Phi, psi and omega in degrees: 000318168306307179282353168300314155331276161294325165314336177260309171302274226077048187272188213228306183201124169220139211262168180243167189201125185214141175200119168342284178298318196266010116128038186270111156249107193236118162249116164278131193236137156231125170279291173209168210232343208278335176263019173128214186299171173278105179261140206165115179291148167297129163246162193227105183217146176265134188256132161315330168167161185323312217263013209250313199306296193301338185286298183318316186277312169321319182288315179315303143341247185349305191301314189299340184273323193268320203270004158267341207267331206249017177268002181078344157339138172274060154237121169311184194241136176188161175189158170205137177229155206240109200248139201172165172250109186282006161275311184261299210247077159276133187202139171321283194307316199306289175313307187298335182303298163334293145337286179284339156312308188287320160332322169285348196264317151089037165112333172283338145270141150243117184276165174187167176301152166209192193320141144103311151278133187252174166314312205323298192305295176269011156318273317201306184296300182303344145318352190212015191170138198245359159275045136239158161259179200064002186259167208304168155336300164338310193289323204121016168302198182209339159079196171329109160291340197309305179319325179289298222299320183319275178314318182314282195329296304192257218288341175295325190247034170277300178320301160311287181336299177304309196277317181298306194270356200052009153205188197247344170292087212296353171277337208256021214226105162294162171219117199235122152271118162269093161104116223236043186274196167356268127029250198296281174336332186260337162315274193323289233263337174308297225269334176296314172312322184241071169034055172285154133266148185228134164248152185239185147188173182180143180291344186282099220272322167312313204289338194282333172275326185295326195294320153339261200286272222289001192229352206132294201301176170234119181275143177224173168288162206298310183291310166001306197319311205307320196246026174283165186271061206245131155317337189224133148276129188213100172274120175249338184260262170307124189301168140080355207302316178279103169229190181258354179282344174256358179278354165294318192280317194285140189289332195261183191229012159222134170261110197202150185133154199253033165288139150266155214024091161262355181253116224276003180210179157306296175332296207291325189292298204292326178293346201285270169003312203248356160263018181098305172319102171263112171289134177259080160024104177312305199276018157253351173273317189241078145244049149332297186284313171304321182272357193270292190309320205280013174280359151241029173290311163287346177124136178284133148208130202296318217289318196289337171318276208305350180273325223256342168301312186276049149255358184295314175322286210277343163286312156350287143346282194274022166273300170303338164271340175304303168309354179259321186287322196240018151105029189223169200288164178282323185301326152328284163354290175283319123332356164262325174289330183295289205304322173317305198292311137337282198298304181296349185277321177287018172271312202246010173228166175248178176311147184281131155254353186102335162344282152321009197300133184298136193299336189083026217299141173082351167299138111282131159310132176298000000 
């Protein structure tokens, strides 16, 4: 069932990774190499079971190979998850155990925080390993992804603005936000800034008053969002949220936000098209976080992120003419520009093997 699995995903390897004592259940998925190592954070989730776990990751992967390829990144596609409850069992041993797997990978992964895990967490990893990313400043880091992924988001939807609206003046423009974490918050204050109105909603009922009083927001209920009356949907949390019991209900006319697979189907994407709704491709929108971390493979500097951020716009740009020239849904597009882009590089390169592994310039040991 396993190689069946990666035979059909077209994954390159994926390792379990189990240690006793420190309580590790562990998967590494590297989907593909051919524009280098694989980069992808680690989730920490209690899974319901192995094969809930092995899903979770392939997909995950897989997804992380399209959103460097098509953000122009020298980098693969790899994610790894830690089946566990990230309220109890986090342990000092647990992570380093952790650690010395990728370590052994000797560069074709690279980790970094995702659900379920903070720096704290990858302090603990970096100590057994010099393939992460995200870890604090203190090192030569880059710390909290949020803000980038955040401004990424921020610029995929000037870009949606420009092609739907003919400008870019992200104020003159409503927004009903699903989901106000990390994230979603530092979104939702991007958009307050140049006067937006905004609805928010989250299960999490503090965050949702914050977004209120220090921002603003008009808070609607969790199922609400859906029928608010907003130029823009913009799922910052939960996947799959454009389905079918909700593409009846939505009001807007831009789909833009920095959840991943926000569209729960292939189906849906053709339908979001064919009502008119221009989606902009999750993972060409929040790929911030990723184009943030990966500047600290050569040495971190914030002013080359935030350079390197507004290049989101202009892929953005090019999803959509792909998608115009050639009569397909934009989430099409954009896979096409990831694979095109795969295949011509993979003409002049083979799979990363780790031979060659990046140096980190400017880290310090902890």
């Amino acid at each position: 069932m396993i190689f069946e699995s990666i035979s059909k995903t077209e994954h390159e390897e994926v390792v379990f990774c189990h240690n006793k004592d420190a309580g590790l259940k562990a998967i590494i998925a590297i989907h593909n190499t051919v524009l280098g190592p694989a980069l992808g954070g680690t989730r920490m989730w209690n899974y319901a079971s192995e094969q809930d776990a092995l899903n979770d990751v392939l997909r995950l992967s897989r997804g992380m190979t399209y959103k460097a390829a098509v953000s122009g990144l020298n980098l693969g596609g790899g994610k790894a998850v830690i089946w566990g409850d990230p309220n109890k069992d986090k342990s000092e041993a647990l992570f380093r155990a952790f650690g010395r797997f990728v370590n052994s990978l000797n560069g074709r992964y690279i980790t970094a925080e995702d659900v379920g895990i903070d720096v704290n967490d990858m302090e603990y990893v970096y100590r057994e390993t010099e393939f992460v990313t995200g870890v604090h400043q203190v090192h030569g880091g880059s710390g909290d992804p949020s803000p980038f992924t955040a401004f990424g988001t921020l610029q995929g939807l000037m870009s949606s603005l420009q092609v739907k609206f003919g400008n870019e003046d992200v104020g003159k423009y409503s927004y009903a936000v699903q989901g106000v974490g990390h994230v979603g918050m530092e979104f939702v204050k991007l958009l307050h800034e140049r006067g937006a109105k905004i609805f928010v909603t989250d299960i999490n009922k503090q965050a949702v008053q914050r977004a209120v009083d220090e921002y603003g927001c008009e808070a609607v209920g969790l199922d609400d969002i859906y029928d608010v009356d907003a130029d823009v949907y913009s799922p910052t949390a939960l996947g799959g949220t454009v389905n079918e019991a909700t593409i009846e209900r939505l009001k807007c006319k831009i789909i833009c936000g920095a959840a991943n697979n926000q569209l729960a189907t292939n189906e849906i994407g053709d339908e979001v098209q064919r009502r008119g709704i221009l989606y902009a491709p999750d993972y060409a929108v929040n790929a911030g976080g990723l184009m943030n971390v990966s500047l600290e493979i050569d040495g971190y500097n914030r002013e080359r992120a935030m350079r390197m951020l507004r290049t989101i716009y202009f892929n953005l740009g090019r999803i959509f003419e792909i998608s115009a020239r050639d009569g397909i849904p934009t989430y099409m597009a954009a896979d096409r520009m990831a694979e095109e882009r795969i295949t011509a590089i993979g003409k002049l390169r083979l799979p990363h093997l780790g031979q060659h592994a990046p140096r980190f310039h400017g880290r310090r040991a902890g």
